[in-house]
């Protein structure tokens, strides 16, 4: 704003200055009319001279006087012409008509004696000349003196005008100086501000560069600091070094976040990072601990012997045996570690990090809480995963992924209660792929929504062709449950297939209810309002907190196969199943025992009071076209183990 004012002042001052210059030039040009006075005075002198020499010649007859008289006559003639042109005519003659008339009279008079001047030696001519001069002299005098008066008056006006202009010039110059001073001040201030901004920007850049290379929660270097570590360790040295990369992931961290809240999760991460830093300092002074994001850490160290790579990894996982002391209380958490160690050159470090990552991915897919070393086969596993990821949506679209059905038997009557739809995919290159492999991949790439929809459609359509009393269960992924279209889609599928909603059960695992409980419970209630049943699948794996059983009015609890299996070695499991059975009765849910493989298991579970049994004892999952004959067989011979299985 200030700069605009200063610039405005300068602009106005400059325009004024130009206008003033133009006006001054006009005044100066008018001042040139000072010569008018001089011309007028000369005319009078010349007329007097002419008269003087003409009179002397007439008196004395000296030819020299005659010549001079003629000369002055010529001069007067040309003077008259001068008067009738330029500034003199403009100022003295043309402004006053009487003056012009006077002048014209003078011109006529002077012109009338041209011949007489030539014949000045004749007395008659002398007489005429002197008589004309007698008439002309007062006219010349008058015009000459008027010229002087006018010129002096004009000069006065011009002088005062110029003085006024000079005053204005001074004012304008002062304004220009003020404007320039303001601009200079502004530039100086601007420079100071820019200098300050530059210092602030440099500081910001430093802070930014630190933040860009460090994790803001734990202060540990992040992934971008890895390259720096390798550059420092290798330096300009081109030789190979024995390096180990450990990637570590906390087991069940998401559940801690979900159950105790993010602030508690953050505190745990800080405690973990502190413990890892202490541990790393004992391993090697150059051992780097960095946080890759979430609950994933990466440790880099140089090794003396390749054999120490494994013991370091095991030692690393042992660091998680003691719970972490945080302001939210003691938190116990396990870790899974993947690692890769070998001799590498500086240009191979990215591959080493990738290999450790791969080992971690494999480790997490299996039993958690363990250490896994990278093996080259893991690369092909990754390629397989990527291929599955690429092919899955196409397989859904062309109907390559279809439901197989496993029987569910009423343990009291031995009759078929219903079937569970289980997705099956025969990949053109890999052959049969287990849903335990492709469902998590579909979940991570988002294709599970389309896949789940397709299985639900087919299952409802197939079930609508089964006897009315049979139910169908379909698994629902957590990703599907968070999809806003789900309710409308289920409704539409039921309507189109004509399946009575009460014949459909949707199975969800407890991981669904751990995250965002309220929203999920609302979604499940919406589904129930459609008339379908909801089952809690895989109970006995994961956390199996009894509180989940009371958070929602489940229609069905499915006790996981692993739980029944473990009961062989751990008979207390039977007691727990009994407890769950009692609880289920209280909340009005039926209990399904999964994975029944032997008549002993079946008898035990039936004794406990489980309502339904599912397992290889009755049938493996089979395609729909094989289902109808199997159903016929088993309905005719209730509770029989099928020979085909
Ligand atoms: P689930 O829903 O708990 O299904 C039961 C799994 O146990 C099935 O494995 C079944 O074949 C297997 N099973 C049943 N009885 C026995 C037995 O007696 N012994 C043994 N060893 N296994 C038995 P499957 O078909 O491989 O499915 C694995 C998991 O994949 C399912 O566990 C379910 O979580 C998921 N899944 C399968 N189909 C779908 C689907 O269409 N959508 C979603 N979201 N998940 C699905
Ligand atoms: Mg299931
Ligand atoms: Mg299950």
Tab-separated table of C-alpha atoms and ligand atoms in Angstrom, residues 406 420-424 434-436 439 443 448 451 455 475-477 480 507 537-538 560-561 594-597 614-617 621, ligand 1:
chain	number	residue	atom	x	y	z
A	406	UNK	CA	-19.633	-77.812	3.143
A	420	UNK	CA	-21.349	-73.037	4.253
A	421	UNK	CA	-20.260	-71.460	0.968
A	422	UNK	CA	-16.459	-71.439	0.639
A	423	UNK	CA	-14.791	-69.706	-2.286
A	424	UNK	CA	-12.758	-71.848	-4.680
A	434	UNK	CA	-6.681	-71.808	-1.103
A	435	UNK	CA	-9.002	-68.980	-0.048
A	436	UNK	CA	-6.687	-68.633	2.961
A	439	UNK	CA	-8.860	-63.817	0.297
A	443	UNK	CA	-8.710	-57.802	0.918
A	448	UNK	CA	-12.712	-58.701	-2.029
A	451	UNK	CA	-15.447	-61.268	-4.978
A	455	UNK	CA	-19.989	-65.526	-4.002
A	475	UNK	CA	-18.392	-65.457	4.762
A	476	UNK	CA	-18.222	-61.668	4.837
A	477	UNK	CA	-14.883	-59.871	4.852
A	480	UNK	CA	-17.139	-55.707	2.679
A	507	UNK	CA	-20.281	-65.005	8.946
A	537	UNK	CA	-16.805	-67.101	12.886
A	538	UNK	CA	-13.503	-68.581	14.079
A	560	UNK	CA	-12.823	-72.628	15.476
A	561	UNK	CA	-11.304	-75.932	14.440
A	594	UNK	CA	-16.045	-76.374	13.139
A	595	UNK	CA	-13.460	-78.875	11.937
A	596	UNK	CA	-15.018	-82.061	13.277
A	597	UNK	CA	-12.887	-84.811	11.801
A	614	UNK	CA	-19.214	-78.957	10.519
A	615	UNK	CA	-16.131	-80.803	9.340
A	616	UNK	CA	-14.533	-83.380	7.109
A	617	UNK	CA	-16.342	-86.053	9.169
A	621	UNK	CA	-16.492	-78.534	0.540
B	1	LIG	P1	-13.855	-70.479	7.525
B	1	LIG	O1	-14.955	-69.555	7.142
B	1	LIG	O2	-13.623	-70.672	8.959
B	1	LIG	O3	-14.120	-71.815	6.794
B	1	LIG	C1	-13.803	-73.048	7.317
B	1	LIG	C2	-12.544	-73.535	6.782
B	1	LIG	O4	-12.161	-74.711	7.447
B	1	LIG	C3	-12.627	-73.890	5.325
B	1	LIG	O5	-11.364	-73.687	4.737
B	1	LIG	C4	-12.907	-75.392	5.371
B	1	LIG	O6	-12.516	-76.061	4.182
B	1	LIG	C5	-12.023	-75.764	6.515
B	1	LIG	N1	-12.527	-76.976	7.159
B	1	LIG	C6	-13.793	-77.327	7.400
B	1	LIG	N2	-13.836	-78.516	8.058
B	1	LIG	C7	-12.570	-78.909	8.253
B	1	LIG	C8	-11.951	-80.038	8.864
B	1	LIG	O7	-12.588	-80.918	9.356
B	1	LIG	N3	-10.596	-80.099	8.874
B	1	LIG	C9	-9.865	-79.149	8.318
B	1	LIG	N4	-8.547	-79.273	8.345
B	1	LIG	N5	-10.397	-78.058	7.725
B	1	LIG	C10	-11.742	-77.947	7.702
B	1	LIG	P2	-11.215	-72.964	3.408
B	1	LIG	O8	-12.315	-73.296	2.498
B	1	LIG	O9	-9.816	-73.153	2.948
B	1	LIG	O10	-11.415	-71.425	3.829
B	1	LIG	C11	-10.528	-70.812	4.637
B	1	LIG	C12	-11.045	-69.494	5.058
B	1	LIG	O11	-11.121	-68.610	3.939
B	1	LIG	C13	-12.448	-69.518	5.587
B	1	LIG	O12	-12.470	-69.946	6.914
B	1	LIG	C14	-12.881	-68.122	5.436
B	1	LIG	O13	-12.375	-67.350	6.487
B	1	LIG	C15	-12.161	-67.744	4.165
B	1	LIG	N6	-13.118	-67.795	3.061
B	1	LIG	C16	-13.481	-68.827	2.306
B	1	LIG	N7	-14.385	-68.456	1.389
B	1	LIG	C17	-14.619	-67.133	1.598
B	1	LIG	C18	-15.470	-66.170	0.982
B	1	LIG	O14	-16.242	-66.436	0.068
B	1	LIG	N8	-15.413	-64.916	1.482
B	1	LIG	C19	-14.595	-64.580	2.514
B	1	LIG	N9	-14.564	-63.333	2.935
B	1	LIG	N10	-13.793	-65.462	3.105
B	1	LIG	C20	-13.829	-66.741	2.662
